Amino acid sequence: MKSSGNRRNDLVYRMDKALGDGLERVIRAHHRRRLGRIGWSDAFDPSAGIWCAGAPPPRKGNSIEVLIDGAEAFPAIVEALRAACSSVYFAGWHVTPDFVVSSSDSEVVAASKLFQELGEEVDIRILLWAGAPLPPPFSPSRRGVRSICDELGRGRRTRVAVDSKERPLHCHHEKIIVIDGELAFVGGIDMTNLAGDRMDSNRHPARGAIGWHDATTRLRGPIVADVARHFEMRWGEVTGEWVPPTQEPAVAGNVEVQVVRTVPEKIYGSMPRGDFRILEAYVRALRAARHFIYLENQFLWSSEIVKILADKLHDPPSEDFRLLMLLPAKPSTGMDDTLGQLAVLEAADGGAGRMLACTLY
């Protein structure tokens, strides 16, 4: 027999669950209506297959290397930038000019110095998010970003532009570098210590700054042209300057790769419908999974993604299906959202033991 306290707790739990489930359904319905109005319904219900429909298509003949954490990524980026002969396209969320990208007994190289030491013949274009249009505590501020742009462009022909074309409370978050139209870096690591020091290693030692676990990819081959053309599109939209399209590089490996992106609708004139193929790629991959899904992410927020995972747990595609998730112990924001979504997955698992969520300290 349950006590009155237990009955009250059960009632609160059921009410909270009903409210949460209802809210998630409303959010998913809103997202479907929004994308349906602009012709992107297929992002939620794509046809069979791994590759996304539309352009750019998957490209064969590439090499791809995953560089995990800043201590592995930045040396490769610095080496590639110093070898640049003709052009550098750089897009990021934020840059701290004095962020140390390379250090040794003989020299310490900050981000601003790295760009300034490149040859005068190298066409350098840096594109940053313009910053938060709202006052503190939102950051970086637009005034601060303008000051950073002045410093990055000082003393040479470096062109720096800021992109303020965004939806309310959104930001430009991509981090891409294209060098000589032959080599590209695409990933999640900015040259900044804002909100955390990106120069962190796989060991993540205790130190005076907040650490940062992330990755970037080093790409060679025809896929580099697709990365470059995305930058060229954004640069043209922001500055009004036409940039000659990068020519497709020669084959550099045997890996097939496709560039996918998220571009909100009505942001750029050349893309009035936007592009939502990152969502499409996730949906395709997760729905196709038969035996195992490993998910490592900063947050677990997306109701659409969690719904797919929950369906897999509730009705597993194979007897040995397992879901393993690695999430941060102390996310910078959104802890309640992540915990709520984990509860949805735990309920879908129903004690079957197919799901494991863990973290690293």
C-alpha positions as a Markdown table, in Angstrom:
| # | Residue | x | y | z |
|---|---|---|---|---|
| 1 | Met | 0.0 | 0.0 | 0.0 |
| 2 | Lys | 1.4 | 3.4 | -1.0 |
| 3 | Ser | 1.7 | 6.3 | 1.5 |
| 4 | Ser | 0.0 | 9.6 | 0.7 |
| 5 | Gly | 3.5 | 11.0 | 0.0 |
| 6 | Asn | 4.3 | 8.4 | -2.6 |
| 7 | Arg | 0.9 | 8.8 | -4.2 |
| 8 | Arg | 1.5 | 12.5 | -4.4 |
| 9 | Asn | 4.9 | 12.0 | -5.9 |
| 10 | Asp | 3.4 | 9.6 | -8.5 |
| 11 | Leu | 0.8 | 12.1 | -9.4 |
| 12 | Val | 3.4 | 14.9 | -9.8 |
| 13 | Tyr | 5.5 | 12.6 | -12.0 |
| 14 | Arg | 2.6 | 11.6 | -14.2 |
| 15 | Met | 1.6 | 15.3 | -14.6 |
| 16 | Asp | 5.1 | 16.3 | -15.4 |
| 17 | Lys | 5.5 | 13.6 | -17.9 |
| 18 | Ala | 2.2 | 14.4 | -19.6 |
| 19 | Leu | 3.1 | 18.1 | -19.8 |
| 20 | Gly | 6.6 | 17.3 | -21.1 |
| 21 | Asp | 5.4 | 14.9 | -23.7 |
| 22 | Gly | 2.7 | 17.3 | -24.9 |
| 23 | Leu | 5.3 | 20.1 | -25.2 |
| 24 | Glu | 7.6 | 17.9 | -27.2 |
| 25 | Arg | 4.8 | 17.1 | -29.6 |
| 26 | Val | 4.0 | 20.8 | -30.0 |
| 27 | Ile | 7.6 | 21.6 | -30.8 |
| 28 | Arg | 7.9 | 18.8 | -33.4 |
| 29 | Ala | 4.7 | 19.9 | -35.0 |
| 30 | His | 5.9 | 23.5 | -35.2 |
| 31 | His | 9.2 | 22.4 | -36.8 |
| 32 | Arg | 7.3 | 20.3 | -39.3 |
| 33 | Arg | 5.0 | 23.2 | -40.2 |
| 34 | Arg | 7.9 | 25.6 | -40.6 |
| 35 | Leu | 9.9 | 23.3 | -42.9 |
| 36 | Gly | 6.8 | 22.2 | -44.7 |
| 37 | Arg | 6.1 | 25.9 | -45.7 |
| 38 | Ile | 9.5 | 26.2 | -47.3 |
| 39 | Gly | 9.6 | 22.8 | -49.0 |
| 40 | Trp | 11.8 | 21.0 | -46.6 |
| 41 | Ser | 9.4 | 18.3 | -45.3 |
| 42 | Asp | 11.7 | 15.6 | -46.7 |
| 43 | Ala | 14.3 | 16.5 | -44.1 |
| 44 | Phe | 12.0 | 14.7 | -41.6 |
| 45 | Asp | 10.9 | 11.9 | -43.9 |
| 46 | Pro | 13.7 | 11.3 | -46.4 |
| 47 | Ser | 13.8 | 8.4 | -48.9 |
| 48 | Ala | 15.9 | 5.4 | -48.2 |
| 49 | Gly | 19.7 | 5.7 | -48.3 |
| 50 | Ile | 22.4 | 7.4 | -46.4 |
| 51 | Trp | 23.3 | 10.2 | -48.8 |
| 52 | Cys | 21.2 | 13.4 | -48.7 |
| 53 | Ala | 19.3 | 14.5 | -51.8 |
| 54 | Gly | 20.2 | 17.7 | -53.7 |
| 55 | Ala | 23.4 | 19.7 | -54.0 |
| 56 | Pro | 26.1 | 19.4 | -53.3 |
| 57 | Pro | 26.1 | 15.6 | -54.0 |
| 58 | Pro | 28.4 | 13.1 | -52.4 |
| 59 | Arg | 32.0 | 13.2 | -53.9 |
| 60 | Lys | 34.3 | 10.3 | -54.4 |
| 61 | Gly | 38.1 | 10.4 | -54.2 |
| 62 | Asn | 38.7 | 12.3 | -50.9 |
| 63 | Ser | 40.9 | 11.8 | -47.9 |
| 64 | Ile | 39.5 | 12.7 | -44.4 |
| 65 | Glu | 41.3 | 12.7 | -41.0 |
| 66 | Val | 39.5 | 13.4 | -37.7 |
| 67 | Leu | 41.6 | 15.5 | -35.4 |
| 68 | Ile | 40.4 | 15.3 | -31.8 |
| 69 | Asp | 40.8 | 18.3 | -29.5 |
| 70 | Gly | 42.8 | 21.5 | -30.0 |
| 71 | Ala | 46.2 | 20.0 | -29.1 |
| 72 | Glu | 45.9 | 17.8 | -32.2 |
| 73 | Ala | 44.0 | 20.1 | -34.5 |
| 74 | Phe | 45.8 | 23.4 | -34.1 |
| 75 | Pro | 49.3 | 22.2 | -35.0 |
| 76 | Ala | 47.9 | 20.8 | -38.3 |
| 77 | Ile | 46.0 | 24.0 | -38.9 |
| 78 | Val | 49.1 | 26.2 | -38.2 |
| 79 | Glu | 51.3 | 24.0 | -40.5 |
| 80 | Ala | 48.7 | 24.3 | -43.3 |
| 81 | Leu | 48.3 | 28.0 | -43.0 |
| 82 | Arg | 52.0 | 28.7 | -43.0 |
| 83 | Ala | 52.2 | 26.7 | -46.2 |
| 84 | Ala | 49.5 | 28.7 | -48.0 |
| 85 | Cys | 50.5 | 30.0 | -51.4 |
| 86 | Ser | 47.5 | 31.7 | -52.9 |
| 87 | Ser | 44.4 | 31.9 | -50.7 |
| 88 | Val | 43.0 | 31.4 | -47.2 |
| 89 | Tyr | 39.2 | 31.4 | -46.5 |
| 90 | Phe | 38.4 | 31.4 | -42.8 |
| 91 | Ala | 35.0 | 31.3 | -41.2 |
| 92 | Gly | 34.4 | 31.0 | -37.5 |
| 93 | Trp | 32.1 | 31.8 | -34.6 |
| 94 | His | 34.7 | 33.9 | -32.8 |
| 95 | Val | 38.4 | 34.5 | -32.8 |
| 96 | Thr | 40.5 | 35.8 | -29.8 |
| 97 | Pro | 43.5 | 37.6 | -31.4 |
| 98 | Asp | 45.9 | 36.7 | -28.6 |
| 99 | Phe | 44.7 | 33.1 | -28.5 |
| 100 | Val | 47.9 | 30.9 | -28.6 |
| 101 | Val | 47.6 | 28.5 | -31.5 |
| 102 | Ser | 51.2 | 27.3 | -31.3 |
| 103 | Ser | 53.9 | 27.4 | -28.6 |
| 104 | Ser | 57.3 | 26.0 | -28.1 |
| 105 | Asp | 60.6 | 26.9 | -26.4 |
| 106 | Ser | 61.5 | 29.1 | -29.3 |
| 107 | Glu | 58.2 | 30.9 | -30.0 |
| 108 | Val | 54.7 | 31.6 | -29.0 |
| 109 | Val | 52.3 | 32.3 | -31.9 |
| 110 | Ala | 49.0 | 34.0 | -31.4 |
| 111 | Ala | 46.1 | 33.9 | -33.9 |
| 112 | Ser | 46.5 | 37.4 | -35.1 |
| 113 | Lys | 50.3 | 37.0 | -35.6 |
| 114 | Leu | 49.7 | 33.8 | -37.6 |
| 115 | Phe | 47.5 | 35.6 | -40.1 |
| 116 | Gln | 49.9 | 38.6 | -40.3 |
| 117 | Glu | 53.0 | 36.4 | -41.0 |
| 118 | Leu | 51.4 | 34.9 | -44.2 |
| 119 | Gly | 52.9 | 36.1 | -47.5 |
| 120 | Glu | 51.5 | 39.3 | -49.1 |
| 121 | Glu | 50.6 | 37.3 | -52.1 |
| 122 | Val | 48.1 | 35.2 | -50.1 |
| 123 | Asp | 44.5 | 36.4 | -50.4 |
| 124 | Ile | 43.1 | 36.1 | -46.8 |
| 125 | Arg | 39.4 | 36.4 | -46.2 |
| 126 | Ile | 38.1 | 36.1 | -42.6 |
| 127 | Leu | 34.4 | 35.9 | -41.9 |
| 128 | Leu | 33.1 | 36.0 | -38.3 |
| 129 | Trp | 29.7 | 36.1 | -36.7 |
| 130 | Ala | 28.9 | 39.7 | -36.0 |
| 131 | Gly | 28.2 | 39.0 | -32.4 |
| 132 | Ala | 25.1 | 39.0 | -30.2 |
| 133 | Pro | 22.6 | 41.7 | -31.1 |
| 134 | Leu | 21.5 | 41.8 | -27.4 |
| 135 | Pro | 23.3 | 43.4 | -24.5 |
| 136 | Pro | 25.3 | 41.5 | -21.8 |
| 137 | Pro | 25.2 | 38.8 | -20.6 |
| 138 | Phe | 25.0 | 37.7 | -24.3 |
| 139 | Ser | 28.4 | 37.4 | -25.9 |
| 140 | Pro | 30.5 | 38.2 | -27.8 |
| 141 | Ser | 29.3 | 41.7 | -28.1 |
| 142 | Arg | 29.1 | 43.4 | -31.5 |
| 143 | Arg | 31.4 | 46.1 | -30.4 |
| 144 | Gly | 33.9 | 43.6 | -29.2 |
| 145 | Val | 33.8 | 41.7 | -32.6 |
| 146 | Arg | 34.4 | 45.0 | -34.5 |
| 147 | Ser | 37.5 | 45.6 | -32.4 |
| 148 | Ile | 38.7 | 42.1 | -33.1 |
| 149 | Cys | 38.2 | 42.6 | -36.8 |
| 150 | Asp | 40.3 | 45.7 | -36.7 |
| 151 | Glu | 43.1 | 43.9 | -35.0 |
| 152 | Leu | 43.0 | 40.9 | -37.4 |
| 153 | Gly | 43.1 | 43.1 | -40.4 |
| 154 | Arg | 45.8 | 45.4 | -39.2 |
| 155 | Gly | 49.1 | 45.7 | -41.1 |
| 156 | Arg | 48.4 | 43.7 | -44.3 |
| 157 | Arg | 45.8 | 43.0 | -47.0 |
| 158 | Thr | 43.7 | 40.7 | -44.9 |
| 159 | Arg | 40.0 | 41.2 | -45.5 |
| 160 | Val | 37.7 | 40.7 | -42.5 |
| 161 | Ala | 33.9 | 40.8 | -42.6 |
| 162 | Val | 31.2 | 40.1 | -40.1 |
| 163 | Asp | 28.0 | 38.2 | -40.8 |
| 164 | Ser | 24.9 | 39.6 | -39.0 |
| 165 | Lys | 22.4 | 37.7 | -41.2 |
| 166 | Glu | 20.8 | 35.4 | -38.6 |
| 167 | Arg | 17.5 | 34.6 | -37.0 |
| 168 | Pro | 16.7 | 36.1 | -33.6 |
| 169 | Leu | 18.8 | 34.4 | -30.8 |
| 170 | His | 20.7 | 32.4 | -33.4 |
| 171 | Cys | 24.4 | 32.7 | -34.4 |
| 172 | His | 26.8 | 31.6 | -37.1 |
| 173 | His | 28.6 | 28.7 | -35.6 |
| 174 | Glu | 30.5 | 26.9 | -38.4 |
| 175 | Lys | 34.2 | 26.7 | -38.3 |
| 176 | Ile | 35.8 | 26.2 | -41.7 |
| 177 | Ile | 39.2 | 26.9 | -43.3 |
| 178 | Val | 40.0 | 26.5 | -47.0 |
| 179 | Ile | 43.7 | 26.8 | -48.1 |
| 180 | Asp | 44.7 | 27.3 | -51.7 |
| 181 | Gly | 41.4 | 25.6 | -52.8 |
| 182 | Glu | 43.2 | 22.2 | -52.1 |
| 183 | Leu | 42.8 | 21.6 | -48.3 |
| 184 | Ala | 40.0 | 22.2 | -45.9 |
| 185 | Phe | 39.4 | 22.0 | -42.2 |
| 186 | Val | 35.7 | 21.6 | -41.1 |
| 187 | Gly | 34.8 | 21.0 | -37.5 |
| 188 | Gly | 33.9 | 22.5 | -34.1 |
| 189 | Ile | 37.0 | 24.2 | -32.8 |
| 190 | Asp | 37.4 | 28.0 | -32.9 |
| 191 | Met | 40.6 | 30.0 | -32.3 |
| 192 | Thr | 39.3 | 31.4 | -29.1 |
| 193 | Asn | 39.3 | 31.1 | -25.3 |
| 194 | Leu | 35.8 | 32.6 | -25.0 |
| 195 | Ala | 33.7 | 30.4 | -22.7 |
| 196 | Gly | 36.6 | 27.8 | -22.7 |
| 197 | Asp | 40.2 | 27.3 | -23.7 |
| 198 | Arg | 40.2 | 25.3 | -27.0 |
| 199 | Met | 43.9 | 24.4 | -26.7 |
| 200 | Asp | 43.1 | 21.2 | -24.8 |
| 201 | Ser | 44.4 | 17.7 | -25.1 |
| 202 | Asn | 42.8 | 14.3 | -25.2 |
| 203 | Arg | 43.9 | 13.8 | -21.5 |
| 204 | His | 42.0 | 17.0 | -20.4 |
| 205 | Pro | 44.3 | 17.8 | -17.5 |
| 206 | Ala | 43.1 | 20.0 | -14.7 |
| 207 | Arg | 44.1 | 23.6 | -15.2 |
| 208 | Gly | 43.1 | 27.2 | -14.5 |
| 209 | Ala | 40.8 | 27.5 | -17.5 |
| 210 | Ile | 37.7 | 25.6 | -18.6 |
| 211 | Gly | 38.6 | 22.8 | -20.9 |
| 212 | Trp | 37.2 | 22.0 | -24.3 |
| 213 | His | 36.5 | 18.7 | -26.0 |
| 214 | Asp | 35.8 | 18.9 | -29.7 |
| 215 | Ala | 37.1 | 17.8 | -33.1 |
| 216 | Thr | 37.8 | 19.0 | -36.6 |
| 217 | Thr | 38.3 | 17.2 | -39.9 |
| 218 | Arg | 41.1 | 17.7 | -42.4 |
| 219 | Leu | 39.8 | 17.2 | -46.0 |
| 220 | Arg | 41.6 | 16.8 | -49.3 |
| 221 | Gly | 40.1 | 16.0 | -52.7 |
| 222 | Pro | 37.0 | 17.2 | -54.7 |
| 223 | Ile | 35.0 | 17.8 | -51.5 |
| 224 | Val | 37.2 | 20.8 | -50.8 |
| 225 | Ala | 35.5 | 22.7 | -53.6 |
| 226 | Asp | 32.1 | 22.3 | -51.9 |
| 227 | Val | 33.4 | 23.7 | -48.7 |
| 228 | Ala | 35.0 | 26.6 | -50.5 |
| 229 | Arg | 31.9 | 27.4 | -52.5 |
| 230 | His | 29.8 | 27.6 | -49.3 |
| 231 | Phe | 32.3 | 30.2 | -48.0 |
| 232 | Glu | 32.2 | 32.1 | -51.3 |
| 233 | Met | 28.4 | 32.2 | -51.1 |
| 234 | Arg | 28.4 | 33.6 | -47.6 |
| 235 | Trp | 31.2 | 36.1 | -48.4 |
| 236 | Gly | 29.3 | 37.4 | -51.4 |
| 237 | Glu | 26.1 | 37.7 | -49.4 |
| 238 | Val | 27.8 | 39.6 | -46.6 |
| 239 | Thr | 30.2 | 41.9 | -48.6 |
| 240 | Gly | 28.6 | 42.1 | -52.0 |
| 241 | Glu | 31.9 | 40.9 | -53.6 |
| 242 | Trp | 31.8 | 38.2 | -56.2 |
| 243 | Val | 34.5 | 35.5 | -55.5 |
| 244 | Pro | 35.5 | 33.3 | -58.4 |
| 245 | Pro | 34.3 | 29.8 | -57.7 |
| 246 | Thr | 37.0 | 27.4 | -56.5 |
| 247 | Gln | 37.8 | 24.7 | -59.0 |
| 248 | Glu | 37.5 | 21.1 | -58.0 |
| 249 | Pro | 40.8 | 19.6 | -56.8 |
| 250 | Ala | 42.2 | 16.3 | -58.0 |
| 251 | Val | 41.4 | 13.0 | -56.4 |
| 252 | Ala | 43.3 | 12.6 | -53.1 |
| 253 | Gly | 42.0 | 9.4 | -51.6 |
| 254 | Asn | 39.3 | 6.8 | -51.7 |
| 255 | Val | 36.7 | 8.2 | -49.3 |
| 256 | Glu | 33.2 | 9.3 | -50.4 |
| 257 | Val | 32.1 | 12.5 | -48.6 |
| 258 | Gln | 29.2 | 14.8 | -48.7 |
| 259 | Val | 29.0 | 18.4 | -47.4 |
| 260 | Val | 25.7 | 19.1 | -45.5 |
| 261 | Arg | 24.7 | 22.3 | -43.8 |
| 262 | Thr | 22.1 | 24.1 | -41.9 |
| 263 | Val | 21.1 | 27.5 | -43.3 |
| 264 | Pro | 17.9 | 29.1 | -42.0 |
| 265 | Glu | 15.4 | 30.3 | -44.6 |
| 266 | Lys | 15.2 | 34.0 | -45.6 |
| 267 | Ile | 18.8 | 34.7 | -44.4 |
| 268 | Tyr | 20.6 | 34.8 | -47.7 |
| 269 | Gly | 19.1 | 36.0 | -51.0 |
| 270 | Ser | 20.7 | 33.2 | -52.9 |
| 271 | Met | 19.1 | 30.6 | -50.6 |
| 272 | Pro | 15.6 | 31.8 | -49.8 |
| 273 | Arg | 14.5 | 28.3 | -48.7 |
| 274 | Gly | 17.6 | 27.7 | -46.6 |
| 275 | Asp | 19.2 | 24.3 | -46.3 |
| 276 | Phe | 18.3 | 21.7 | -43.6 |
| 277 | Arg | 20.4 | 18.7 | -44.8 |
| 278 | Ile | 22.2 | 18.2 | -41.5 |
| 279 | Leu | 18.9 | 17.3 | -40.0 |
| 280 | Glu | 18.2 | 15.1 | -43.0 |
| 281 | Ala | 21.6 | 13.4 | -42.6 |
| 282 | Tyr | 21.0 | 12.6 | -39.0 |
| 283 | Val | 17.5 | 11.2 | -39.7 |
| 284 | Arg | 18.8 | 9.1 | -42.5 |
| 285 | Ala | 21.7 | 7.7 | -40.5 |
| 286 | Leu | 19.8 | 7.0 | -37.3 |
| 287 | Arg | 16.8 | 5.4 | -39.0 |
| 288 | Ala | 19.1 | 3.2 | -41.0 |
| 289 | Ala | 20.9 | 1.9 | -37.9 |
| 290 | Arg | 20.4 | -1.8 | -37.2 |
| 291 | His | 22.8 | -2.8 | -34.4 |
| 292 | Phe | 24.6 | 0.1 | -32.8 |
| 293 | Ile | 24.4 | 3.9 | -32.3 |
| 294 | Tyr | 27.2 | 5.9 | -30.6 |
| 295 | Leu | 26.2 | 9.4 | -29.9 |
| 296 | Glu | 28.7 | 12.0 | -28.4 |
| 297 | Asn | 27.4 | 15.5 | -28.2 |
| 298 | Gln | 27.4 | 18.7 | -26.2 |
| 299 | Phe | 23.7 | 18.6 | -25.5 |
| 300 | Leu | 20.7 | 16.3 | -26.1 |
| 301 | Trp | 18.0 | 18.7 | -27.0 |
| 302 | Ser | 16.5 | 17.8 | -30.3 |
| 303 | Ser | 13.0 | 16.3 | -29.9 |
| 304 | Glu | 13.1 | 14.9 | -33.4 |
| 305 | Ile | 16.4 | 13.0 | -32.8 |
| 306 | Val | 15.3 | 11.7 | -29.4 |
| 307 | Lys | 12.0 | 10.5 | -30.9 |
| 308 | Ile | 13.9 | 8.4 | -33.5 |
| 309 | Leu | 16.2 | 7.0 | -30.7 |
| 310 | Ala | 13.2 | 6.3 | -28.5 |
| 311 | Asp | 11.4 | 4.4 | -31.3 |
| 312 | Lys | 14.6 | 2.3 | -31.8 |
| 313 | Leu | 14.6 | 1.4 | -28.1 |
| 314 | His | 10.9 | 0.7 | -27.9 |
| 315 | Asp | 10.9 | -1.4 | -31.1 |
| 316 | Pro | 14.6 | -2.5 | -31.6 |
| 317 | Pro | 15.6 | -3.2 | -35.2 |
| 318 | Ser | 17.6 | -6.2 | -34.1 |
| 319 | Glu | 18.1 | -8.3 | -31.0 |
| 320 | Asp | 21.6 | -6.9 | -30.4 |
| 321 | Phe | 20.7 | -3.2 | -30.9 |
| 322 | Arg | 22.4 | -0.9 | -28.4 |
| 323 | Leu | 22.5 | 2.9 | -27.9 |
| 324 | Leu | 25.6 | 4.4 | -26.2 |
| 325 | Met | 25.7 | 8.1 | -25.4 |
| 326 | Leu | 28.6 | 10.2 | -24.1 |
| 327 | Leu | 27.5 | 13.5 | -22.7 |
| 328 | Pro | 29.3 | 16.2 | -20.7 |
| 329 | Ala | 29.2 | 16.0 | -16.9 |
| 330 | Lys | 28.6 | 19.8 | -16.7 |
| 331 | Pro | 27.2 | 21.2 | -19.9 |
| 332 | Ser | 27.6 | 25.0 | -20.3 |
| 333 | Thr | 23.8 | 25.3 | -20.5 |
| 334 | Gly | 20.6 | 23.2 | -21.0 |
| 335 | Met | 21.2 | 20.6 | -18.3 |
| 336 | Asp | 17.5 | 20.3 | -17.6 |
| 337 | Asp | 16.7 | 19.8 | -21.3 |
| 338 | Thr | 19.3 | 17.0 | -21.6 |
| 339 | Leu | 18.1 | 15.3 | -18.4 |
| 340 | Gly | 14.5 | 15.4 | -19.7 |
| 341 | Gln | 15.4 | 13.8 | -23.0 |
| 342 | Leu | 17.4 | 11.1 | -21.2 |
| 343 | Ala | 14.3 | 10.3 | -19.2 |
| 344 | Val | 12.3 | 9.9 | -22.4 |
| 345 | Leu | 14.9 | 7.4 | -23.6 |
| 346 | Glu | 15.1 | 5.6 | -20.3 |
| 347 | Ala | 11.3 | 5.1 | -20.4 |
| 348 | Ala | 11.5 | 3.9 | -24.0 |
| 349 | Asp | 14.1 | 1.3 | -23.0 |
| 350 | Gly | 11.8 | 0.0 | -20.4 |
| 351 | Gly | 14.5 | -1.7 | -18.4 |
| 352 | Ala | 15.8 | -3.8 | -21.4 |
| 353 | Gly | 19.3 | -2.6 | -20.9 |
| 354 | Arg | 19.8 | -1.5 | -24.5 |
| 355 | Met | 20.8 | 2.1 | -23.6 |
| 356 | Leu | 23.8 | 3.5 | -21.7 |
| 357 | Ala | 24.4 | 7.2 | -21.1 |
| 358 | Cys | 27.7 | 8.1 | -19.5 |
| 359 | Thr | 30.2 | 10.9 | -19.1 |
| 360 | Leu | 33.9 | 11.5 | -18.5 |
| 361 | Tyr | 35.3 | 13.3 | -15.5 |
